[in-house]
PDB file of C-alpha atoms and ligand atoms in Angstrom:
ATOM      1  CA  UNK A 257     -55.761 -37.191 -56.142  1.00 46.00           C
ATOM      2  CA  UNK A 258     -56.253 -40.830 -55.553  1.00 49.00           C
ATOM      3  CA  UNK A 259     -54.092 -42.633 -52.743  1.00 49.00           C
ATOM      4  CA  UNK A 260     -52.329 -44.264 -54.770  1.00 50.00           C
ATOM      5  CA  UNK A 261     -51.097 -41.342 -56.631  1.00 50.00           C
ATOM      6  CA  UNK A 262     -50.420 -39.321 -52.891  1.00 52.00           C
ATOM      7  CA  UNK A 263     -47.915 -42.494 -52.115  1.00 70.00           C
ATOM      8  CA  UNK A 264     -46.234 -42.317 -55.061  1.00 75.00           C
ATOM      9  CA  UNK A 265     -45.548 -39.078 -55.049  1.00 87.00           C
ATOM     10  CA  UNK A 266     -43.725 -39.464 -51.125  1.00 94.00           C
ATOM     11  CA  UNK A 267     -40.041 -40.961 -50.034  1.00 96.00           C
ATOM     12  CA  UNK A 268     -40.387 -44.732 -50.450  1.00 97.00           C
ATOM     13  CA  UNK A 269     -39.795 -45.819 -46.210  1.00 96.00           C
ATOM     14  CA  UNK A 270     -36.374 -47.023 -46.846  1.00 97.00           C
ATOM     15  CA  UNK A 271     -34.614 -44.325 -48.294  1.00 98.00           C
ATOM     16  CA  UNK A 272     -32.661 -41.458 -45.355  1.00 98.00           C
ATOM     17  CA  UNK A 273     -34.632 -37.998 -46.828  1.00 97.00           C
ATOM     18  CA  UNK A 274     -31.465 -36.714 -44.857  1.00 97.00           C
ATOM     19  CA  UNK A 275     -28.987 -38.768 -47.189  1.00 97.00           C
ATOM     20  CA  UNK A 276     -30.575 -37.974 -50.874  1.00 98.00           C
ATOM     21  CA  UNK A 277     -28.060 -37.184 -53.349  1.00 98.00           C
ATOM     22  CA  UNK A 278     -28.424 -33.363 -53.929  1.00 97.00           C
ATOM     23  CA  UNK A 279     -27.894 -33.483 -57.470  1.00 98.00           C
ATOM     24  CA  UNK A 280     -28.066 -36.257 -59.947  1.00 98.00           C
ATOM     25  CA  UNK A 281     -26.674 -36.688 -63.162  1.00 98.00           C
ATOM     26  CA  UNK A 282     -28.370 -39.126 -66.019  1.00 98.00           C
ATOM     27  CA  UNK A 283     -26.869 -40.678 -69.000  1.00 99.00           C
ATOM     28  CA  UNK A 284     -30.427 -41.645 -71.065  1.00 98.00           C
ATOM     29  CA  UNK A 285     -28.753 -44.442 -73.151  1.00 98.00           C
ATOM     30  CA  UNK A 286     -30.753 -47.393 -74.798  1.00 98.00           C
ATOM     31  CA  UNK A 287     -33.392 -45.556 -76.627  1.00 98.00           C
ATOM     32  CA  UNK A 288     -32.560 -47.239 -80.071  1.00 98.00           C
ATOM     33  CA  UNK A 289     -32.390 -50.631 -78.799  1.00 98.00           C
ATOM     34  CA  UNK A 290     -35.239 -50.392 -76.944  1.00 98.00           C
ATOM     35  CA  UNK A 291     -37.240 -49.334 -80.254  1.00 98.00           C
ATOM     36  CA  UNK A 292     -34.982 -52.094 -82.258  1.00 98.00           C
ATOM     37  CA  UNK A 293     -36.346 -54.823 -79.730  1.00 98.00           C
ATOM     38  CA  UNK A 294     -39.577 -53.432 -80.604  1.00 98.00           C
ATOM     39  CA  UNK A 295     -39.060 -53.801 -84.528  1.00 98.00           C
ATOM     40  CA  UNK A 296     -39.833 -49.887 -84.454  1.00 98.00           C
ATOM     41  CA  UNK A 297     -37.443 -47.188 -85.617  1.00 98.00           C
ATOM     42  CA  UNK A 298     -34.886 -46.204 -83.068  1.00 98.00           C
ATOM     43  CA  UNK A 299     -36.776 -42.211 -83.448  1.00 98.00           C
ATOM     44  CA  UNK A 300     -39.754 -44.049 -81.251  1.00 98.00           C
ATOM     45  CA  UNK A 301     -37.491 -44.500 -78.601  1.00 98.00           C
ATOM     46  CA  UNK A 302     -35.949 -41.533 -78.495  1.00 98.00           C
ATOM     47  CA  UNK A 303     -39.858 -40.207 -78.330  1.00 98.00           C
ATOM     48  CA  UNK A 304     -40.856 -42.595 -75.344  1.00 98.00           C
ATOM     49  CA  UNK A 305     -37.266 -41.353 -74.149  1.00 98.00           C
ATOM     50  CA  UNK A 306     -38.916 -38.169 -73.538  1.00 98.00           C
ATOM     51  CA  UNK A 307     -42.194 -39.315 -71.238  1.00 98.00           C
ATOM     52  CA  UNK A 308     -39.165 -41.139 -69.194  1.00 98.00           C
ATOM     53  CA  UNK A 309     -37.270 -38.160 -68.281  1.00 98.00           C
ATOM     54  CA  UNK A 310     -40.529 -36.494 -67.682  1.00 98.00           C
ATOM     55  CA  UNK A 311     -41.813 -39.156 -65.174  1.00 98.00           C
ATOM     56  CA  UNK A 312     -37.996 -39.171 -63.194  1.00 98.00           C
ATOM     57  CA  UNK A 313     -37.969 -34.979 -63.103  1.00 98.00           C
ATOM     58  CA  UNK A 314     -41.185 -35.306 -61.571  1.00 97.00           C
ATOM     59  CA  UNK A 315     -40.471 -38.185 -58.822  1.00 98.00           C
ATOM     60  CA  UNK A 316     -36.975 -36.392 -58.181  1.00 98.00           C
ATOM     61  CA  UNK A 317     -38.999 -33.073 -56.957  1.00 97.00           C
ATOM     62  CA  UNK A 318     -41.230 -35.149 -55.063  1.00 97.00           C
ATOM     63  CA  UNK A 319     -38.734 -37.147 -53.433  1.00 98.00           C
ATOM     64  CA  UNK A 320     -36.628 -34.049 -52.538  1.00 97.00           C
ATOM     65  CA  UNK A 321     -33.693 -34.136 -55.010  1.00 98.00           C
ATOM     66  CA  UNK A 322     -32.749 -30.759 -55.535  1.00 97.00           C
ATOM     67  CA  UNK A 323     -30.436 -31.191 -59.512  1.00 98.00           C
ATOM     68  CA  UNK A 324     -31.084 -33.275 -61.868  1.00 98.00           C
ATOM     69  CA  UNK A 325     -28.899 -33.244 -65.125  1.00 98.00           C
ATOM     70  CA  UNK A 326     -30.019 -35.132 -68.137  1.00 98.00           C
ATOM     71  CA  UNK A 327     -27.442 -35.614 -71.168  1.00 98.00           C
ATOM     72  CA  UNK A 328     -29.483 -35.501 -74.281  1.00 98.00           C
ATOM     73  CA  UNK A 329     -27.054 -34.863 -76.853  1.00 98.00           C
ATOM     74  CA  UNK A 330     -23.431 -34.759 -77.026  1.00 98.00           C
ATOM     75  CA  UNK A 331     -20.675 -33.286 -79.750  1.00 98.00           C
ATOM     76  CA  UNK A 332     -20.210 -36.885 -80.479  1.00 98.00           C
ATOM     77  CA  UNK A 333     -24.246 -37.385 -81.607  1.00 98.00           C
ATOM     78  CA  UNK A 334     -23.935 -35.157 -85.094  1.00 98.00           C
ATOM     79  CA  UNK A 335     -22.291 -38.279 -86.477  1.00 98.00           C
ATOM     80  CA  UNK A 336     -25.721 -40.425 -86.436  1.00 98.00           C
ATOM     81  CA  UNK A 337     -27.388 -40.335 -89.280  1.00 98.00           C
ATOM     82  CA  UNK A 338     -28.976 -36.935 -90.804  1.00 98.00           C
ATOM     83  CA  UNK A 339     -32.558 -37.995 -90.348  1.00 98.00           C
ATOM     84  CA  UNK A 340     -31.912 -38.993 -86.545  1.00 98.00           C
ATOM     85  CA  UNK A 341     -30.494 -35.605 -85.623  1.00 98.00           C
ATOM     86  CA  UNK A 342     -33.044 -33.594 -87.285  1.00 98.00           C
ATOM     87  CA  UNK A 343     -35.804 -35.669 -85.644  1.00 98.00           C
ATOM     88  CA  UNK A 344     -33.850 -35.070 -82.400  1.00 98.00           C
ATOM     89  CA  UNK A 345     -33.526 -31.534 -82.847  1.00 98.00           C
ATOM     90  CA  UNK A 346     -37.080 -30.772 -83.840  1.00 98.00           C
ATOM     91  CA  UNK A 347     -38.416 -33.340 -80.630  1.00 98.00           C
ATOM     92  CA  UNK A 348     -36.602 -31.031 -78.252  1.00 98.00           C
ATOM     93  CA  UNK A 349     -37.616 -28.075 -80.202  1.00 98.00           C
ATOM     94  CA  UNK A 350     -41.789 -29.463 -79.187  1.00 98.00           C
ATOM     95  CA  UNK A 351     -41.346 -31.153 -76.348  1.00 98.00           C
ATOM     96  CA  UNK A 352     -39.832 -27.770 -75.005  1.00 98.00           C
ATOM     97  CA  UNK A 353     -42.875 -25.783 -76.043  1.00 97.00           C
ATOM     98  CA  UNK A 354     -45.147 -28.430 -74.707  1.00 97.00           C
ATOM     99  CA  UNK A 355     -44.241 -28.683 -71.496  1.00 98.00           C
ATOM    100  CA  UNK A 356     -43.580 -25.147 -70.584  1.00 97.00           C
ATOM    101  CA  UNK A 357     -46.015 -24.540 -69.064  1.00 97.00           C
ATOM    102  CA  UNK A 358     -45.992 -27.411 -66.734  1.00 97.00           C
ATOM    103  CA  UNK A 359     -42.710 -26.454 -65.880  1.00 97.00           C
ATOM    104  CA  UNK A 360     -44.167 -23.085 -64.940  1.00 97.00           C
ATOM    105  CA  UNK A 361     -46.862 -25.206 -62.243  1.00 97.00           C
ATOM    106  CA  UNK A 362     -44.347 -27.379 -61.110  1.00 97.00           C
ATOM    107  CA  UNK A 363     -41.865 -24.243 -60.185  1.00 98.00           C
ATOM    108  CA  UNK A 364     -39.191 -26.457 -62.133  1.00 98.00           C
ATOM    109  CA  UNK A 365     -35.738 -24.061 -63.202  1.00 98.00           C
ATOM    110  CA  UNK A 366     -34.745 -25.229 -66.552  1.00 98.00           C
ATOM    111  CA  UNK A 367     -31.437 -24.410 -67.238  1.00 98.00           C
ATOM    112  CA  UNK A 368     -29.460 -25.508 -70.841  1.00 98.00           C
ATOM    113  CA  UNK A 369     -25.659 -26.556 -71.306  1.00 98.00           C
ATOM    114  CA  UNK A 370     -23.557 -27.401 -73.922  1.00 98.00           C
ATOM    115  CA  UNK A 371     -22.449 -25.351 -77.149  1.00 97.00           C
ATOM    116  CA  UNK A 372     -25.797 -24.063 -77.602  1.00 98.00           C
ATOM    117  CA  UNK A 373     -25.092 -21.663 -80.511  1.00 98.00           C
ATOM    118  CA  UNK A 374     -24.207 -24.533 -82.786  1.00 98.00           C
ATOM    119  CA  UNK A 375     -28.171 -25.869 -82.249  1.00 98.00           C
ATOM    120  CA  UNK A 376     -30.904 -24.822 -85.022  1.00 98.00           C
ATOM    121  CA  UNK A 377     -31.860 -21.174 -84.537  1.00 98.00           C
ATOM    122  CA  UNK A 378     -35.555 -22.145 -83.757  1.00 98.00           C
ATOM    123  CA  UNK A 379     -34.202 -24.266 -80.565  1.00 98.00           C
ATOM    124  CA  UNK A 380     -31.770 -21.816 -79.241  1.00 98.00           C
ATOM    125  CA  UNK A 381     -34.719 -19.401 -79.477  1.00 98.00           C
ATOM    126  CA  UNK A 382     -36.823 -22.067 -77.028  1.00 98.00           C
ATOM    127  CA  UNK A 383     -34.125 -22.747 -74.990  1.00 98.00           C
ATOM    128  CA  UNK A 384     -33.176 -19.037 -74.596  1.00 98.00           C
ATOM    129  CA  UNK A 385     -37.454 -18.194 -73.668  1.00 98.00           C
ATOM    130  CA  UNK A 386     -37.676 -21.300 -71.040  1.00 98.00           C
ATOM    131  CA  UNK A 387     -34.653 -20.253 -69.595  1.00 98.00           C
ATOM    132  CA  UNK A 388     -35.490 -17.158 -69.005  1.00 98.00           C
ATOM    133  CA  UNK A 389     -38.961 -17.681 -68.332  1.00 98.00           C
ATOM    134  CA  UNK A 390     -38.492 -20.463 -65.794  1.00 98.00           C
ATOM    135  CA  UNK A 391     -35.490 -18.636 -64.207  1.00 97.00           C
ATOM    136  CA  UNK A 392     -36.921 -17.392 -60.616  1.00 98.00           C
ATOM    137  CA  UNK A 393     -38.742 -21.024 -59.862  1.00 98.00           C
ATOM    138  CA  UNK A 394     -37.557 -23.093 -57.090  1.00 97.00           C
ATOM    139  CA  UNK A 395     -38.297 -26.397 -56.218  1.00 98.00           C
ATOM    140  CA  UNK A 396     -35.550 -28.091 -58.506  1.00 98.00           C
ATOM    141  CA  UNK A 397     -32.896 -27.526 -61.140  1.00 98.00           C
ATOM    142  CA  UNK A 398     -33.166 -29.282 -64.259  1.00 98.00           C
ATOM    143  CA  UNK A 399     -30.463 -29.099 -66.552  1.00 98.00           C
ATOM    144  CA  UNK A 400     -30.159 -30.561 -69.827  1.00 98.00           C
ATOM    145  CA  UNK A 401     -27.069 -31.007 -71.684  1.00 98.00           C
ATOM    146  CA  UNK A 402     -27.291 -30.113 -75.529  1.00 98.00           C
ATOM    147  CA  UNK A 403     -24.729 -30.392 -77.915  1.00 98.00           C
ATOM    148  CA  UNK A 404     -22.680 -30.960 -74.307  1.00 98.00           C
ATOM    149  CA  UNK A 405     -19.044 -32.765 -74.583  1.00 98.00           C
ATOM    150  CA  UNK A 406     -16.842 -32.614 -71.532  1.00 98.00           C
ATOM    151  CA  UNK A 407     -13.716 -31.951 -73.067  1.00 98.00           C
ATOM    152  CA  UNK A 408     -15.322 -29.100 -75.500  1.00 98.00           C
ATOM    153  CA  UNK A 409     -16.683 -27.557 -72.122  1.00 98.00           C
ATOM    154  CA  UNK A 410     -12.895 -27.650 -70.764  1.00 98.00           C
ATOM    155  CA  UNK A 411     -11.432 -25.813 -73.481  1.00 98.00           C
ATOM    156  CA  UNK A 412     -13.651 -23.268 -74.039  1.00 97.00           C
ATOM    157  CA  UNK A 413     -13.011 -22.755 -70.168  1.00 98.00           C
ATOM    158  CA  UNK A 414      -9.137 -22.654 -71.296  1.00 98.00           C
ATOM    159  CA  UNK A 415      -9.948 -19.890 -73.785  1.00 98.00           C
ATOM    160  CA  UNK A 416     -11.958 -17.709 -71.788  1.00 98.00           C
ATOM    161  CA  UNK A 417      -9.336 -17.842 -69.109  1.00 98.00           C
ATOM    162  CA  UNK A 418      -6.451 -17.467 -71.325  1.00 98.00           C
ATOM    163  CA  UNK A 419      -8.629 -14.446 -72.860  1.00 98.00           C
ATOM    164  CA  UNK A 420      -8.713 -12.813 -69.574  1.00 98.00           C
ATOM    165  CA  UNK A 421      -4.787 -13.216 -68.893  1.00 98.00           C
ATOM    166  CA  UNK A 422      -4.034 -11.935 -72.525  1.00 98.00           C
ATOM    167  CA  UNK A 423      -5.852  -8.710 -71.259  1.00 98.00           C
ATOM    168  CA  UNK A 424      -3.972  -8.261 -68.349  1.00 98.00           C
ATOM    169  CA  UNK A 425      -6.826  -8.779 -65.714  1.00 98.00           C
ATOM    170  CA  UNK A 426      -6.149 -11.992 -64.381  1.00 98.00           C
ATOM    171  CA  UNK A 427      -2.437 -13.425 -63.104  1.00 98.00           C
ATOM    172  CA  UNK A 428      -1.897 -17.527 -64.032  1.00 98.00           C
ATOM    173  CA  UNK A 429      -0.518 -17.969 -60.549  1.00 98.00           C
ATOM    174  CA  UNK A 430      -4.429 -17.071 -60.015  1.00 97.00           C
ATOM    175  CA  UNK A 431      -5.945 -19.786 -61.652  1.00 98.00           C
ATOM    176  CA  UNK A 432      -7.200 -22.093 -59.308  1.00 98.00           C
ATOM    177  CA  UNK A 433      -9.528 -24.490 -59.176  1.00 97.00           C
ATOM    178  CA  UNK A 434     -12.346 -22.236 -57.877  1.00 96.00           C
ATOM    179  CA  UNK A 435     -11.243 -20.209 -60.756  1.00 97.00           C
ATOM    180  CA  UNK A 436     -11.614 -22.948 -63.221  1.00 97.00           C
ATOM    181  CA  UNK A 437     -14.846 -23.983 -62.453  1.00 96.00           C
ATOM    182  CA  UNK A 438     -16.735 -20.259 -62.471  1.00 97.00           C
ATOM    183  CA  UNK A 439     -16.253 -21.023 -66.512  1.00 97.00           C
ATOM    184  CA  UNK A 440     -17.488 -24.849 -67.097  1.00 97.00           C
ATOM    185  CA  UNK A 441     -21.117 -24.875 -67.528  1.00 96.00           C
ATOM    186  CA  UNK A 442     -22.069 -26.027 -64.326  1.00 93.00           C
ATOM    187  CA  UNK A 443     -21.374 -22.883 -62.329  1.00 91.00           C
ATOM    188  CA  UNK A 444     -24.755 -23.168 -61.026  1.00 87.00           C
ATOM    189  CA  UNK A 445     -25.701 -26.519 -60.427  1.00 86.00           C
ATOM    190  CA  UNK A 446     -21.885 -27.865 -59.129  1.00 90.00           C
ATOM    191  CA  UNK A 447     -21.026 -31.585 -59.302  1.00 97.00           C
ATOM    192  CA  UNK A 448     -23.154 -34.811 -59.486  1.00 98.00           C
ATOM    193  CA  UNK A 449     -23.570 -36.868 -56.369  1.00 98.00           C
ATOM    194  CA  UNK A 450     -24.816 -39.453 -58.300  1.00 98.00           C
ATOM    195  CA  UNK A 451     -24.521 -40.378 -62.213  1.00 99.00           C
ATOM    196  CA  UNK A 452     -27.018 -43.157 -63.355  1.00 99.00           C
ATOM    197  CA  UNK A 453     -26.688 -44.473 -66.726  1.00 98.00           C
ATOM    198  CA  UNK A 454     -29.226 -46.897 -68.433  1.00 98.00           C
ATOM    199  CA  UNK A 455     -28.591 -49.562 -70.602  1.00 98.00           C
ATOM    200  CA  UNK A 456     -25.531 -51.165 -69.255  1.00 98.00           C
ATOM    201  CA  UNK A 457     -22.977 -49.531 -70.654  1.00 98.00           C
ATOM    202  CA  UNK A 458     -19.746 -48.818 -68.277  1.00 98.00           C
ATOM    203  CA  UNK A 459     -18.388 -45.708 -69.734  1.00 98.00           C
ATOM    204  CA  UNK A 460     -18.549 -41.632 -69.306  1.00 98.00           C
ATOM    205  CA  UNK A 461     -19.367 -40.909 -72.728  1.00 98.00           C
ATOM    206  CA  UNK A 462     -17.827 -37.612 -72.533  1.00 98.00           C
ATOM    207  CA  UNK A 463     -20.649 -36.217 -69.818  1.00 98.00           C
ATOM    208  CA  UNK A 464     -19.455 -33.906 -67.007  1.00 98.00           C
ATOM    209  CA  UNK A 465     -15.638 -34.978 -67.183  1.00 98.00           C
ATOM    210  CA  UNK A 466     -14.138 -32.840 -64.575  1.00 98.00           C
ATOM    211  CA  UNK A 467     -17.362 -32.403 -62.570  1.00 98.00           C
ATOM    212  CA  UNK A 468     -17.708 -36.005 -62.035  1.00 98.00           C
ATOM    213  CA  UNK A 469     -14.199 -36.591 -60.116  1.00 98.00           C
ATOM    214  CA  UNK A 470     -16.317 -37.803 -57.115  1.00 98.00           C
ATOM    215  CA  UNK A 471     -19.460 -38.539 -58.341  1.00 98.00           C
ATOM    216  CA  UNK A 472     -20.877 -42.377 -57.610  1.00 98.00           C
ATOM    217  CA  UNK A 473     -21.370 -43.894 -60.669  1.00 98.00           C
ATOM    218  CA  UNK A 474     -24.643 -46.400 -60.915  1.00 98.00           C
ATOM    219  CA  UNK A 475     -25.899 -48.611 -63.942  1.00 98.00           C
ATOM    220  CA  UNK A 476     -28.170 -50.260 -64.915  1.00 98.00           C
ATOM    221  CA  UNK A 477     -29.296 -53.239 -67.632  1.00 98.00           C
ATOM    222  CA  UNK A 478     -32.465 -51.383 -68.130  1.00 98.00           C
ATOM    223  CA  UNK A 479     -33.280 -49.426 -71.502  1.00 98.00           C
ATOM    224  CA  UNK A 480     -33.876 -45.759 -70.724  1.00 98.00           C
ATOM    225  CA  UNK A 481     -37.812 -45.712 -72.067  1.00 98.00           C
ATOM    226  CA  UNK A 482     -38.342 -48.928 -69.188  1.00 98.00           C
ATOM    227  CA  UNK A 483     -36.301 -46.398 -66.928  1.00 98.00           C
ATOM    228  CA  UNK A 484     -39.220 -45.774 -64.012  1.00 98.00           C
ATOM    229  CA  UNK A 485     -39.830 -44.499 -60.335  1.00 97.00           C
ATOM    230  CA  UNK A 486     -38.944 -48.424 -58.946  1.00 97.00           C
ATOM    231  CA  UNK A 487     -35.380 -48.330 -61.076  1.00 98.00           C
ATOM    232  CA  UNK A 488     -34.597 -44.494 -59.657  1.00 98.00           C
ATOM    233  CA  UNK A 489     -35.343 -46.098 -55.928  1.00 98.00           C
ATOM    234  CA  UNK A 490     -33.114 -49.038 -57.021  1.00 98.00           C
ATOM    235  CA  UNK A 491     -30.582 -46.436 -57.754  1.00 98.00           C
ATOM    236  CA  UNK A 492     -31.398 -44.011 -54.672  1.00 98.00           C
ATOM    237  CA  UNK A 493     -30.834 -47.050 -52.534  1.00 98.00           C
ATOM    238  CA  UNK A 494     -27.647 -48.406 -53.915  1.00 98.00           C
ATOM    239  CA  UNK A 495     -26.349 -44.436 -53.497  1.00 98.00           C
ATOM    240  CA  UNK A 496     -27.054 -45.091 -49.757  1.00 98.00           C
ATOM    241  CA  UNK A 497     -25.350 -47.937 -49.271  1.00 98.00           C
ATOM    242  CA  UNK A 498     -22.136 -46.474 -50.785  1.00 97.00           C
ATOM    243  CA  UNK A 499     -19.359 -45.021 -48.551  1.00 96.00           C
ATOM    244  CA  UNK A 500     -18.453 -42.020 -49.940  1.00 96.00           C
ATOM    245  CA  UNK A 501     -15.101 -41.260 -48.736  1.00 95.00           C
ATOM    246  CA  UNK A 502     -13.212 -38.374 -50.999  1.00 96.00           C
ATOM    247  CA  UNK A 503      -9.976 -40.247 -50.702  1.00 96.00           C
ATOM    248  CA  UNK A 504      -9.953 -39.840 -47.032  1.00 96.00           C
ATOM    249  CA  UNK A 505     -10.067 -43.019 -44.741  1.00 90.00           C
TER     250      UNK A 505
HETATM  251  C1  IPE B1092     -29.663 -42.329 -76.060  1.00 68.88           C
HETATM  252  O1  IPE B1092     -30.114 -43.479 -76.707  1.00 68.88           O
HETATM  253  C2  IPE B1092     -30.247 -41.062 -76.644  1.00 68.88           C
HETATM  254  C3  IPE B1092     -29.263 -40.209 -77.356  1.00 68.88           C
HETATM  255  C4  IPE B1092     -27.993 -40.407 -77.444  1.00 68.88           C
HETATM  256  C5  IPE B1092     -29.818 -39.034 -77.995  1.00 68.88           C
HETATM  257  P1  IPE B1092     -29.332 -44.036 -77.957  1.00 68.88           P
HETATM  258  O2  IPE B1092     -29.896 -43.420 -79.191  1.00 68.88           O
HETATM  259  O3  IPE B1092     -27.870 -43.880 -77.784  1.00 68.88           O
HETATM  260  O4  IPE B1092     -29.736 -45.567 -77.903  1.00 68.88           O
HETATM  261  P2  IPE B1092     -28.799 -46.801 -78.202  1.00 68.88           P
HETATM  262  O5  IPE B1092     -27.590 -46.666 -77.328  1.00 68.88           O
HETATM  263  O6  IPE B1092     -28.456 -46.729 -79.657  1.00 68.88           O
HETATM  264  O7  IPE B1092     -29.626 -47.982 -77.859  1.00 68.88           O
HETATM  265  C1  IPE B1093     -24.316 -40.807 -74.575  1.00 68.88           C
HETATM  266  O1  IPE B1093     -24.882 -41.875 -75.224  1.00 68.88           O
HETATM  267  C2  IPE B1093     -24.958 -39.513 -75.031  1.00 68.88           C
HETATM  268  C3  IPE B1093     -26.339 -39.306 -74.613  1.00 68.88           C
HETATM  269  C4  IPE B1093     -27.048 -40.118 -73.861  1.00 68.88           C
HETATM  270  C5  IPE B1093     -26.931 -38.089 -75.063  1.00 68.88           C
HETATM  271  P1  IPE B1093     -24.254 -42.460 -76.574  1.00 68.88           P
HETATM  272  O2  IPE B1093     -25.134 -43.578 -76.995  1.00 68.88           O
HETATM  273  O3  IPE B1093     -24.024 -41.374 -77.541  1.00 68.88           O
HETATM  274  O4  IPE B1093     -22.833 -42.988 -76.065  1.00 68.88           O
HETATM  275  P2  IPE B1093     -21.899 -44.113 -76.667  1.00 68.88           P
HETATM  276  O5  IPE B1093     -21.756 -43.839 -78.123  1.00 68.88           O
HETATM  277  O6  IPE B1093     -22.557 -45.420 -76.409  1.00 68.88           O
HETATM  278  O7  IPE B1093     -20.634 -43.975 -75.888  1.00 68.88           O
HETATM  279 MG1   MG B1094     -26.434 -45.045 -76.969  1.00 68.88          MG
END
């Protein structure tokens, strides 16, 4: 390992190890305009996409953030075009196989959300084997939204808890919000301390609605393929600086 590589991989100086957010959340926007600026078809930027989210999973372990969440599709997404969902479909599909392994070595836990048994067969098939394979490793949670809309994620919590008093086992003067939240996707992982969200546009987009009451909310001009360890210490030390006060004084 050259020195170069051995200070990249450490805490840039200015950023409080002790103040990291725990978990952050990523809205990977700008891959089509980033191709279109590039007079290449907005499918190339979805596949750079991929090496970008690679690169921040692997400076977020080394830096010492515990969650990272990456939306890659939502239930809004089926209305591109035919061609760009299959060609997003069949990259996660590889990109999964690929880099198994490496997940393996780098003791990442892969974890999937979102309606996952409305994906292709052969995906929920990958997704089902990584998860499952990757499931006792450590040194950070990586979750990736698929076929993930907030609101969808809310009301199949509804069902499942109006399932369960329709049986009898559970009394409505029960339902809490601990309740709630032991059926939204995120039982694991909990909320966002952070959400970034490349490419300068100011909205939610239907990620993490209830999760992200509190989360801090940072974004940036930049395209998500230019997206690199420099922008996610821009980010880290904007986080910092905020005062994060739960609407306390
Ligand atoms: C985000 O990039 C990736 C997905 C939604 C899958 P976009 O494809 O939305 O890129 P823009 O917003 O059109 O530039
Ligand atoms: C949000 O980006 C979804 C993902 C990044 C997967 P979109 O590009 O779909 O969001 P809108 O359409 O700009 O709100
Ligand atoms: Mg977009």
């Amino acid at each position: 390992m050259t020195a170069e590589s051995t200070a990249l991989s450490e805490l840039p100086a200015d950023l409080n190890p002790d103040r990291l957010p725990q978990h952050i959340a990523v809205i990977m926007d700008g891959n089509g305009r980033w191709a279109k600026h590039r007079g290449l078809p907005r499918i190339m930027g979805h596949r750079r996409g991929v090496d970008t989210l690679k690169e921040m999973l692997r400076c977020c372990k080394d830096w010492g953030v515990k969650a990272l969440t990456a939306y890659a599709f939502s239930t809004e997404n089926w209305g591109r075009p035919l061609e760009e969902v299959e060609f997003l479909m069949n990259l996660f599909e590889r990109v999964l196989r690929r880099e198994l392994r490496e997940m393996l070595q780098e003791d990442v836990q892969i974890h999937f959300v979102g309606n996952l048994g409305a994906l292709p067969q052969s995906l929920q098939e990958e997704i089902q084997r990584s998860m499952e394979e990757t499931k006792n490793n450590q040194a950070i949670q990586f979750t990736v939204a698929t076929n993930y809309g907030g609101r969808q994620e809310i009301v199949q919590a509804c069902r499942a808890i109006a399932t369960q008093v329709q049986a009898g086992t559970l009394n409505p003067d029960e339902i809490d919000e601990t309740v709630f939240e032991k059926h939204l996707y995120t039982v694991k992982t909990g909320n966002p301390d952070l959400l970034i969200r490349t490419s300068g546009e100011m909205r939610l987009s239907n990620f993490l609605l209830w999760q992200m009451a509190y989360t801090e909310i940072y974004v940036t001009d930049t395209l998500w393929p230019d997206f690199d360890r420099a922008e996610l210490h821009r980010a880290l030390c904007a986080y910092q600086a905020r005062d994060r006060r739960f609407g306390c004084v």
